[in-house]
Coordinates of C-alpha atoms and ligand atoms in Angstrom, one line a residue:
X1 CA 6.2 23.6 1.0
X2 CA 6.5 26.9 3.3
X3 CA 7.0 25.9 7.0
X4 CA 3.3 26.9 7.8
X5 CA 1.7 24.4 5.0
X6 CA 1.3 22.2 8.3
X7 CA -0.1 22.6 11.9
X8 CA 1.6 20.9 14.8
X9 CA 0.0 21.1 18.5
X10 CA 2.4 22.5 20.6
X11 CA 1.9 19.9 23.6
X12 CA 0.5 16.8 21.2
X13 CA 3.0 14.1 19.5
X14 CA 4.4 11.0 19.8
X15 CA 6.5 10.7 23.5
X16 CA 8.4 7.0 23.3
X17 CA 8.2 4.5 20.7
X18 CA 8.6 0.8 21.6
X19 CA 9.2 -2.3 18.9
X20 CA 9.4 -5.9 19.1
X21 CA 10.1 -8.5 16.6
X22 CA 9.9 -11.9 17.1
X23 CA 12.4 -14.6 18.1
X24 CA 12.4 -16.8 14.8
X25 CA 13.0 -15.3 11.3
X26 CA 13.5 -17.2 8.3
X27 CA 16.4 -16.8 5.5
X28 CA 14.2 -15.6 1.8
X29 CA 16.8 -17.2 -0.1
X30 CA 16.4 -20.8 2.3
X31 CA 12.5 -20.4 0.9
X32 CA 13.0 -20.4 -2.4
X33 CA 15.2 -23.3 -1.7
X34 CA 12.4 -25.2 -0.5
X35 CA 9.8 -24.1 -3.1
X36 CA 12.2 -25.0 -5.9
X37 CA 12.2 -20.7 -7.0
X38 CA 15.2 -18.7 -8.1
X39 CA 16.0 -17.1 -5.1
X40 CA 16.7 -14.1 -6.9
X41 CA 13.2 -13.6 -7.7
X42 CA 12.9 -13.2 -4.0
X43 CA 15.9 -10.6 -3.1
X44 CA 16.2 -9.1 -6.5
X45 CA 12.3 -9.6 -7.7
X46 CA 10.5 -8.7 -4.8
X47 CA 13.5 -6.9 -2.7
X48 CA 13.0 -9.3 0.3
X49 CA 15.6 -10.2 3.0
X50 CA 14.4 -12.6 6.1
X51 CA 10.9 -12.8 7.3
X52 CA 10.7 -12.6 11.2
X53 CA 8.3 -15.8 12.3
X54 CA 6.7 -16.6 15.4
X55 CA 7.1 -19.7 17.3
X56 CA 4.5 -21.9 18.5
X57 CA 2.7 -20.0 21.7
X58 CA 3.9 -16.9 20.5
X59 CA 1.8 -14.2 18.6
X60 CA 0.1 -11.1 18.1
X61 CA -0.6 -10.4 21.5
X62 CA 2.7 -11.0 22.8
X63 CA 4.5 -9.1 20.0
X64 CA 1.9 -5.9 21.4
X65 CA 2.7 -6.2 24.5
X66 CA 6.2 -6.1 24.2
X67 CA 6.5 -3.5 21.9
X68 CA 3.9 -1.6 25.0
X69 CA 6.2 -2.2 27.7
X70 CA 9.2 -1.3 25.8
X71 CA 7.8 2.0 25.1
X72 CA 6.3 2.8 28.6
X73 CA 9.6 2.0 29.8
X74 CA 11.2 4.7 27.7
X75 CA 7.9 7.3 29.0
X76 CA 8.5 9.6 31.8
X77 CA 4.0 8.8 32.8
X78 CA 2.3 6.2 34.3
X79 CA -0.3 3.8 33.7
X80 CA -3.0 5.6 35.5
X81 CA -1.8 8.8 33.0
X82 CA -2.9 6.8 29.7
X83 CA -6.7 7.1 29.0
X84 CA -7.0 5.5 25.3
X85 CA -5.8 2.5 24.7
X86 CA -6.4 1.1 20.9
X87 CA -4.7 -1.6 19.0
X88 CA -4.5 -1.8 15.2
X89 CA -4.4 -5.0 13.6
X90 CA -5.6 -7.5 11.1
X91 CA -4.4 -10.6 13.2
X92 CA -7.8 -10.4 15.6
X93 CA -8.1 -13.6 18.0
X94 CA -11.5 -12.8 18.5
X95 CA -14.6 -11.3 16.5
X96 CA -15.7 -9.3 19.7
X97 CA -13.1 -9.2 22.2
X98 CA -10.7 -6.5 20.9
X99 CA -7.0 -7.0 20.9
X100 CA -6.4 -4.1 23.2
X101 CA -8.1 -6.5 26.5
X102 CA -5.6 -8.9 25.4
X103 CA -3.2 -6.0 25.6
X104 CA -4.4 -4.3 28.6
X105 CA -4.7 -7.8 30.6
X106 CA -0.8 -8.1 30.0
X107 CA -0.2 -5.1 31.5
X108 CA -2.2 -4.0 33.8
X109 CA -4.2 -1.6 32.5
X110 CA -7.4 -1.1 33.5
X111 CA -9.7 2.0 35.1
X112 CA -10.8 5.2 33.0
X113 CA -9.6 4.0 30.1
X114 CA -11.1 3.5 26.5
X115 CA -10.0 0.8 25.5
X116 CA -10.7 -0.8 21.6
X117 CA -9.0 -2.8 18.6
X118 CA -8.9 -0.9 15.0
X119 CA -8.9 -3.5 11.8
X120 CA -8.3 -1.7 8.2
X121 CA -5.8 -4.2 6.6
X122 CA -2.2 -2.6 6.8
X123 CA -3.9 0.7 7.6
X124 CA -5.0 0.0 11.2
X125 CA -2.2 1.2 13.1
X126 CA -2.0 4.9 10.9
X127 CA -5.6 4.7 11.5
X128 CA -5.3 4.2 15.6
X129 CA -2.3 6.9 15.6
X130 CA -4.5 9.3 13.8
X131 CA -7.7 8.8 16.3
X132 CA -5.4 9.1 19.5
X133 CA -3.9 12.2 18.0
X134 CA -7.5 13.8 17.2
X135 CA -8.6 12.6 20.5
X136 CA -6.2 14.5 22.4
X137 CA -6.6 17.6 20.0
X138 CA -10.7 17.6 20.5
X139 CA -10.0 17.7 24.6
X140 CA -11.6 14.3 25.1
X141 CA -8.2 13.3 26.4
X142 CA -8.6 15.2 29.8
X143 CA -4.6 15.7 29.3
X144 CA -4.4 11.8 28.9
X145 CA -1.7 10.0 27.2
X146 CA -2.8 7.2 24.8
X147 CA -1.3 4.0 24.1
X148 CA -1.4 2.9 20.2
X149 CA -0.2 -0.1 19.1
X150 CA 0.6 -1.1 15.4
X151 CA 1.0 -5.6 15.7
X152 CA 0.4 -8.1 13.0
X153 CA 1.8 -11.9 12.2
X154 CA 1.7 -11.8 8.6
X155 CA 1.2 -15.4 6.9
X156 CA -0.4 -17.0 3.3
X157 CA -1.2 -19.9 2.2
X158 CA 1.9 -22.5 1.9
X159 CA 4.0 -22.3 -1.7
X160 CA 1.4 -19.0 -2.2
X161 CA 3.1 -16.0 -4.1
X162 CA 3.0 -13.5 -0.9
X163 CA 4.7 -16.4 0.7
X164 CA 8.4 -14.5 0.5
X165 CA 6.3 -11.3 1.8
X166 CA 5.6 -13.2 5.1
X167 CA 7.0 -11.4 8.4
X168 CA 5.6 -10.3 11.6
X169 CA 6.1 -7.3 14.5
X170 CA 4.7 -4.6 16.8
X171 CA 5.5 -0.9 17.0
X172 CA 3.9 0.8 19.8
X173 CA 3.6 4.4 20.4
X174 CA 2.6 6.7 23.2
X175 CA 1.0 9.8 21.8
X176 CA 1.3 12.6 24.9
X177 CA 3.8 15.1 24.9
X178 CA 5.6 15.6 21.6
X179 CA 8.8 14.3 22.7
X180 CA 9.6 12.1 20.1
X181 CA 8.0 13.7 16.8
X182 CA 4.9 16.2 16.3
X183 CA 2.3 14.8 13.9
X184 CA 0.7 17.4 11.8
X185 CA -2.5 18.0 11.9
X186 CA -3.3 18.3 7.9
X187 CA -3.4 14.5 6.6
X188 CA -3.8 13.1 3.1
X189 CA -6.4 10.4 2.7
X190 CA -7.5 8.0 0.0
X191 CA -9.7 5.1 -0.6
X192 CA -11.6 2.8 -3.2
X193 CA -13.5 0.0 -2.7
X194 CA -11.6 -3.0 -4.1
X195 CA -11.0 -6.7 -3.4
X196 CA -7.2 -6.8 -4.2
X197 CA -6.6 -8.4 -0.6
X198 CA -9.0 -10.0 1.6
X199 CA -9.6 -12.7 4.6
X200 CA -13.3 -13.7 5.1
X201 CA -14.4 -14.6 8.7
X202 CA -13.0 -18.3 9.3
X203 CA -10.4 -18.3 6.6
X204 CA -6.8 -19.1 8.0
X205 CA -4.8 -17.2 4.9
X206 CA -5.4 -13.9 2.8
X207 CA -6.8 -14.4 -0.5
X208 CA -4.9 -11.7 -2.8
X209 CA -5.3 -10.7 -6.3
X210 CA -1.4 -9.9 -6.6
X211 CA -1.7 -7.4 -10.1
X212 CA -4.7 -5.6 -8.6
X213 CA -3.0 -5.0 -5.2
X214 CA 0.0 -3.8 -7.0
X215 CA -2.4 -1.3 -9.2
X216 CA -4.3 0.2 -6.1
X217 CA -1.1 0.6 -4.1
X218 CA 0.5 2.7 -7.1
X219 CA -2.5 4.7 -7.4
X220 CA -3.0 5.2 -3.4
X221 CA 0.5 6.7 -3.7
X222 CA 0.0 8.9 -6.6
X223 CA -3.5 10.6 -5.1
X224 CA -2.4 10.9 -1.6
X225 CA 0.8 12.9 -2.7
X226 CA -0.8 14.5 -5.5
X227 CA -2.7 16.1 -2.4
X228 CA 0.2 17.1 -0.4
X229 CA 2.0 18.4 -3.1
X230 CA -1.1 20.8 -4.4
X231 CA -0.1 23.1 -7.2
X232 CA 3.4 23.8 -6.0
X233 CA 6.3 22.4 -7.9
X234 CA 6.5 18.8 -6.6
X235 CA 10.7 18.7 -6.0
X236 CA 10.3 21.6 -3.7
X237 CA 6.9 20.4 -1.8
X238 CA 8.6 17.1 -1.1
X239 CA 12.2 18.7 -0.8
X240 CA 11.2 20.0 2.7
X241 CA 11.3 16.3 4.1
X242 CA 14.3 14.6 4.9
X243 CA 13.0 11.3 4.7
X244 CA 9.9 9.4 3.1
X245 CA 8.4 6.2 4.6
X246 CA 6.2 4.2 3.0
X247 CA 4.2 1.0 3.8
X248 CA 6.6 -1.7 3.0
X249 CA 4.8 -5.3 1.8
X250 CA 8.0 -6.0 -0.1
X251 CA 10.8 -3.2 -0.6
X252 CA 10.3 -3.4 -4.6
X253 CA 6.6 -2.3 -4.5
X254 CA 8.1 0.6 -2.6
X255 CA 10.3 1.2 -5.2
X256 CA 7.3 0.7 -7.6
X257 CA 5.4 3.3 -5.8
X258 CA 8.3 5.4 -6.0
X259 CA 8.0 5.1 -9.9
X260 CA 4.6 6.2 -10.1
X261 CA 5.4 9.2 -8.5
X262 CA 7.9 9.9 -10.6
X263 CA 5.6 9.4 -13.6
X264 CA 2.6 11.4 -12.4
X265 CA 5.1 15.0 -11.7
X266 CA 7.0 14.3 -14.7
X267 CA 10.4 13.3 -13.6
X268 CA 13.0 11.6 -15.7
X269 CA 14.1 8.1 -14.6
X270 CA 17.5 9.0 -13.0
X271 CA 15.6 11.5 -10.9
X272 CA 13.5 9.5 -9.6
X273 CA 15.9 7.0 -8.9
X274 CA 17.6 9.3 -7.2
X275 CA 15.0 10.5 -5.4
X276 CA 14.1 6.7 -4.2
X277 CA 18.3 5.8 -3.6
X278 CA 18.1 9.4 -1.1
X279 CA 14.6 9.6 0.5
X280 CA 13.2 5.9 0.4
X281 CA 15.2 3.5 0.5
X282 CA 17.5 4.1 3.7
X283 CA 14.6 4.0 5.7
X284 CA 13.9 -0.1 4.7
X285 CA 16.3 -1.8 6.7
X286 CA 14.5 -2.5 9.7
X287 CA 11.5 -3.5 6.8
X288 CA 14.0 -6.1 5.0
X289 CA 14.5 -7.8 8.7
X290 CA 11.1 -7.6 9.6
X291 CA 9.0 -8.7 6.4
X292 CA 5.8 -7.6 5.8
X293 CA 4.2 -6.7 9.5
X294 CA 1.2 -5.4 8.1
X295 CA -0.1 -2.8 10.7
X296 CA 3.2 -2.1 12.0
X297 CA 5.3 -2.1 8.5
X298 CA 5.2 1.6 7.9
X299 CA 5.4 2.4 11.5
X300 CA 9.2 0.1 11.6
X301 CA 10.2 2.2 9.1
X302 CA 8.9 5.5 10.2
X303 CA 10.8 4.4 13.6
X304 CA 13.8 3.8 11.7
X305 CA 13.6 7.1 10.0
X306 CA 12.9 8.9 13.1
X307 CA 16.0 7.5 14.7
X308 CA 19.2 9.7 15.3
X309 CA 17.0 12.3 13.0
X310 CA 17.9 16.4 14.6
X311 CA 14.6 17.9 16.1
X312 CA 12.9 20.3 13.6
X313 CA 13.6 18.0 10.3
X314 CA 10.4 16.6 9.1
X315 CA 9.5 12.8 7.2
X316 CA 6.7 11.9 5.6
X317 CA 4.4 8.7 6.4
X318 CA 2.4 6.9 3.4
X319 CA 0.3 4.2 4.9
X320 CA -1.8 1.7 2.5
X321 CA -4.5 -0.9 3.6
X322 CA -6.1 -3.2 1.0
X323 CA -9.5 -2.8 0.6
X324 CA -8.6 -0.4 0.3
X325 CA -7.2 3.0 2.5
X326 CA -4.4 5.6 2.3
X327 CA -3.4 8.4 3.8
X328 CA -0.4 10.6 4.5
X329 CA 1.1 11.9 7.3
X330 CA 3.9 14.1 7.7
X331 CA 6.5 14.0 11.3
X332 CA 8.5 16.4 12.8
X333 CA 11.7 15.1 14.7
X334 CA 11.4 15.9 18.6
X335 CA 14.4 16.5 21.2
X336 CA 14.2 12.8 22.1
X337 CA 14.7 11.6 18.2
X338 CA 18.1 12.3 17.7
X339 CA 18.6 9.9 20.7
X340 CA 16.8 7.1 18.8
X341 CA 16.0 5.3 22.1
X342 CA 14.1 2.4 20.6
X343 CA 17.1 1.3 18.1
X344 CA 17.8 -0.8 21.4
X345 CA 14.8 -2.7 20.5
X346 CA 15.4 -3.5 17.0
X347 CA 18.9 -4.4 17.5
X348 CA 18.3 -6.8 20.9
X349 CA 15.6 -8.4 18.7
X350 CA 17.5 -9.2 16.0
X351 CA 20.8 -9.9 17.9
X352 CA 19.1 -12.8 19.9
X353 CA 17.0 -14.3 16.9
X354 CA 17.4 -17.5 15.5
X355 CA 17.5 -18.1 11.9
X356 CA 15.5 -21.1 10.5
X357 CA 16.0 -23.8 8.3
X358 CA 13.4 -25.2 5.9
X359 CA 13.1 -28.4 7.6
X360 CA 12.0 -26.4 11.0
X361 CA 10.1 -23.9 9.2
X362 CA 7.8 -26.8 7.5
X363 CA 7.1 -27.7 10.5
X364 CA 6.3 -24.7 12.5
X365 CA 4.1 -24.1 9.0
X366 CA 2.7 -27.5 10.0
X367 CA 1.6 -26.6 13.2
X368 CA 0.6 -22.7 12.0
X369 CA -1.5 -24.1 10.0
X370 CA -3.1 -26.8 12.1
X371 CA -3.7 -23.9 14.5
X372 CA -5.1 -21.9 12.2
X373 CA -7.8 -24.7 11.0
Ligands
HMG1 P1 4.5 -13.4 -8.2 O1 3.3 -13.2 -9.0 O2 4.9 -14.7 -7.9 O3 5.7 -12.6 -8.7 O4 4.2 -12.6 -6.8 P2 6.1 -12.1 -10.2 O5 6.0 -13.2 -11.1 O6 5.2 -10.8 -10.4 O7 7.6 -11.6 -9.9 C1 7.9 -10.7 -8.9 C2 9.1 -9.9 -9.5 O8 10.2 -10.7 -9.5 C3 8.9 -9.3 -10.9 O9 9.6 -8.1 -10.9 C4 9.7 -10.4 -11.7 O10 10.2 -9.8 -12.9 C5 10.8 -10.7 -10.7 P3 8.8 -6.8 -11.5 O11 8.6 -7.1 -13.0 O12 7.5 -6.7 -10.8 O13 9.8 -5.7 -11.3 N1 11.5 -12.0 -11.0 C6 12.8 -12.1 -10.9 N2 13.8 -11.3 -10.6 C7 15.1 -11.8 -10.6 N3 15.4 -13.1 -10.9 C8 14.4 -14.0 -11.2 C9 13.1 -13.5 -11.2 N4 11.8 -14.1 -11.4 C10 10.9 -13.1 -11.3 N5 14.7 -15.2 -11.4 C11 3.2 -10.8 -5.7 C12 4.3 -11.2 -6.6 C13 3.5 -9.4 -5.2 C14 1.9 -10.8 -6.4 C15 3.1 -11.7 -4.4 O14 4.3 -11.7 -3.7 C16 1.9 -11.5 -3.5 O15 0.8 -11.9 -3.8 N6 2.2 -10.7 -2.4 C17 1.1 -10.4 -1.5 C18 0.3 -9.1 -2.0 C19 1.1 -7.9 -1.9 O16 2.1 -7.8 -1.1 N7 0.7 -6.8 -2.6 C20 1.3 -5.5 -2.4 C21 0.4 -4.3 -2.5 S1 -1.1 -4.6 -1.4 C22 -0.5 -4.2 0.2 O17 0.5 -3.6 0.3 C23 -1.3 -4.6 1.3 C24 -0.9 -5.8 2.1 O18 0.2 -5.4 2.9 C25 -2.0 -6.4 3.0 C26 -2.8 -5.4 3.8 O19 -3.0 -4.3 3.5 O20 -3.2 -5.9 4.9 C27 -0.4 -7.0 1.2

């Protein structure tokens, strides 16, 4: 990849990141306890770690709005300088009222603002990023910031098989000046229509064909890099990236993604594994704390990625929704990355989180699930 295979606005990027987890997480290994499972089939099978959980009273909008105020903390604007404000989420309180009111009522923000909520499964959040971004590129903007916020609370069904996938979070983003990261204009985008993951209207859990999600997730990876990579030699295209983030349901369907890849340009095993031990993998710890955060998964790990990273080094974003969407995106490190302001957030978080037993998380599932009905 030649340093002109991508465009980056000069005055359009991502200017302060903010993230919040929640204040309850829950132990993988305690789970598999409860459900009577090896709980190797939860670190080692699935790659999981602790799943953040939210108490009772706490949720989505709370989990956006912090991550908001973090990150307009960290911004050198206003509120009267943002002009879009859009949440991405499948965690919806209401059919009509989007999540960003919820959002904007918590902080304030009202006036010349549009102002909407973003629902594609886990893709919601790339696909709110990518809007704000073309919307300050198409000079809607008016020189306006935006405010995009990635925020789920991800839960199934008691004792179901996503149950170790379970987590929750927020990442949100101003996209104004490029302090942070530049986002290239270029993008590569996939879809099918497919029912591997799905919540109807009034159903408290997801219903998921497990094998099926696995298969489109594999071959969302596989078309949208196929794209970026073209006709040149596939080391090289993805060689000029430091670092590769990737939606993160469960760190082992990362590393099954990963495979694919390796498959489809003809790697051998140890180079692919090599590949994934180098490019991949360090950018899942924040992941393996947070669990599955739909919306905001890929955007933890991008953050993490992005985070002490020198300006000018580039990563690459792969975002997946069931249903299902893809699409990559490739960063470029700004002066304030190597700063890796938001760290603070992560570690705070998970510094003043308590860990769970099964006894209280049965009963916060207890009263999750009353809620939900
Ligand atoms: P399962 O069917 O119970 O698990 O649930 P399994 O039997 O396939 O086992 C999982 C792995 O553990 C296997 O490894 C086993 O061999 C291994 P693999 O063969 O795949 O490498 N294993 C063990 N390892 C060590 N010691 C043991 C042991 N036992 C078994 N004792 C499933 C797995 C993913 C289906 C389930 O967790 C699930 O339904 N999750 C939710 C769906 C999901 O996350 N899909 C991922 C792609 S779709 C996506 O990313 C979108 C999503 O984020 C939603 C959105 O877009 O909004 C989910």
């Amino acid at each position: 990849m030649s340093s002109d295979s991508f465009t980056f606005a000069s005055d359009t990027g991502i200017a302060a990141i903010g993230l919040q987890l929640p204040p309850l997480a829950m132990d993988v290994r305690e789970l598999a306890e409860l459900r009577g499972v090896d709980p190797n089939k939860f670190t080692l099978g699935l790659g999981c770690d602790e799943m953040a959980l939210c108490p009772e009273g706490y949720g989505v909008v709370q989990l956006a709005a912090g991550a908001a105020k973090r990150a307009l903390s960290r911004w050198d604007g206003s509120l009267e300088d943002i002009g879009l404000v859009v949440v991405g989420s499948e965690s919806a309180l209401d059919m009509s009222r989007p999540l960003s009111a919820f959002v904007a009522d918590e902080l304030g923000l009202e006036g010349d603002v549009r102002s909407y909520e973003v629902k594609h499964a886990c893709y919601g959040g790339t696909l709110a990023l990518r809007q704000a971004l073309e919307w300050r590129l198409s000079g809607a903007a008016r020189g306006k910031a935006a405010l995009v916020i990635a925020a789920d609370v991800a839960l199934y069904a008691p004792a179901d098989p996503g149950e170790p996938t379970q987590g929750a979070g927020a990442v949100a983003m101003i996209i104004g000046e490029p302090k942070v990261a530049r986002i290239a204009t270029e993008s590569y985008a996939y879809s099918e229509p497919a029912f591997d993951f799905w919540r109807p209207v009034g159903d408290a859990f997801p219903s998921v064909e497990g094998a099926l999600s696995l298969d489109c997730y594999k071959r969302a990876t596989e078309r949208c890099f196929q794209q970026l990579v073209g006709d040149r030699d596939p080391a090289d295209a993805l060689g000029e990236l430091a670092a590769l983030c990737f939606h993160v349901p469960f760190p082992k369907m990362v590393k099954k993604g990963v495979r694919q890849l390796g498959e489809s340009f003809g790697w051998s095993e140890e180079a692919t594994a090599a590949f994934y031990d180098s490019m991949v993998n360090p950018t899942m710890d924040w992941n393996r704390k947070s669990g599955n955060a739909y919306t905001a998964s890929l955007w933890i790990s991008a953050a993490q990625a992005l985070a002490g990273r020198k300006a000018g080094e580039r990563i690459g974003a792969f975002s997946y929704g069931s249903g299902f969407g893809s699409e990559l995106l490739v960063l470029e490190a700004g002066d304030a990355a190597a700063e890796g302001a938001w760290t603070a957030d992560v570690e705070a978080d998970l510094a003043a989180r308590r860990l769970v037993d099964r006894g209280a998380y049965e009963s916060l599932r207890g009263s999750h699930v009353a809620a939900a009905e």
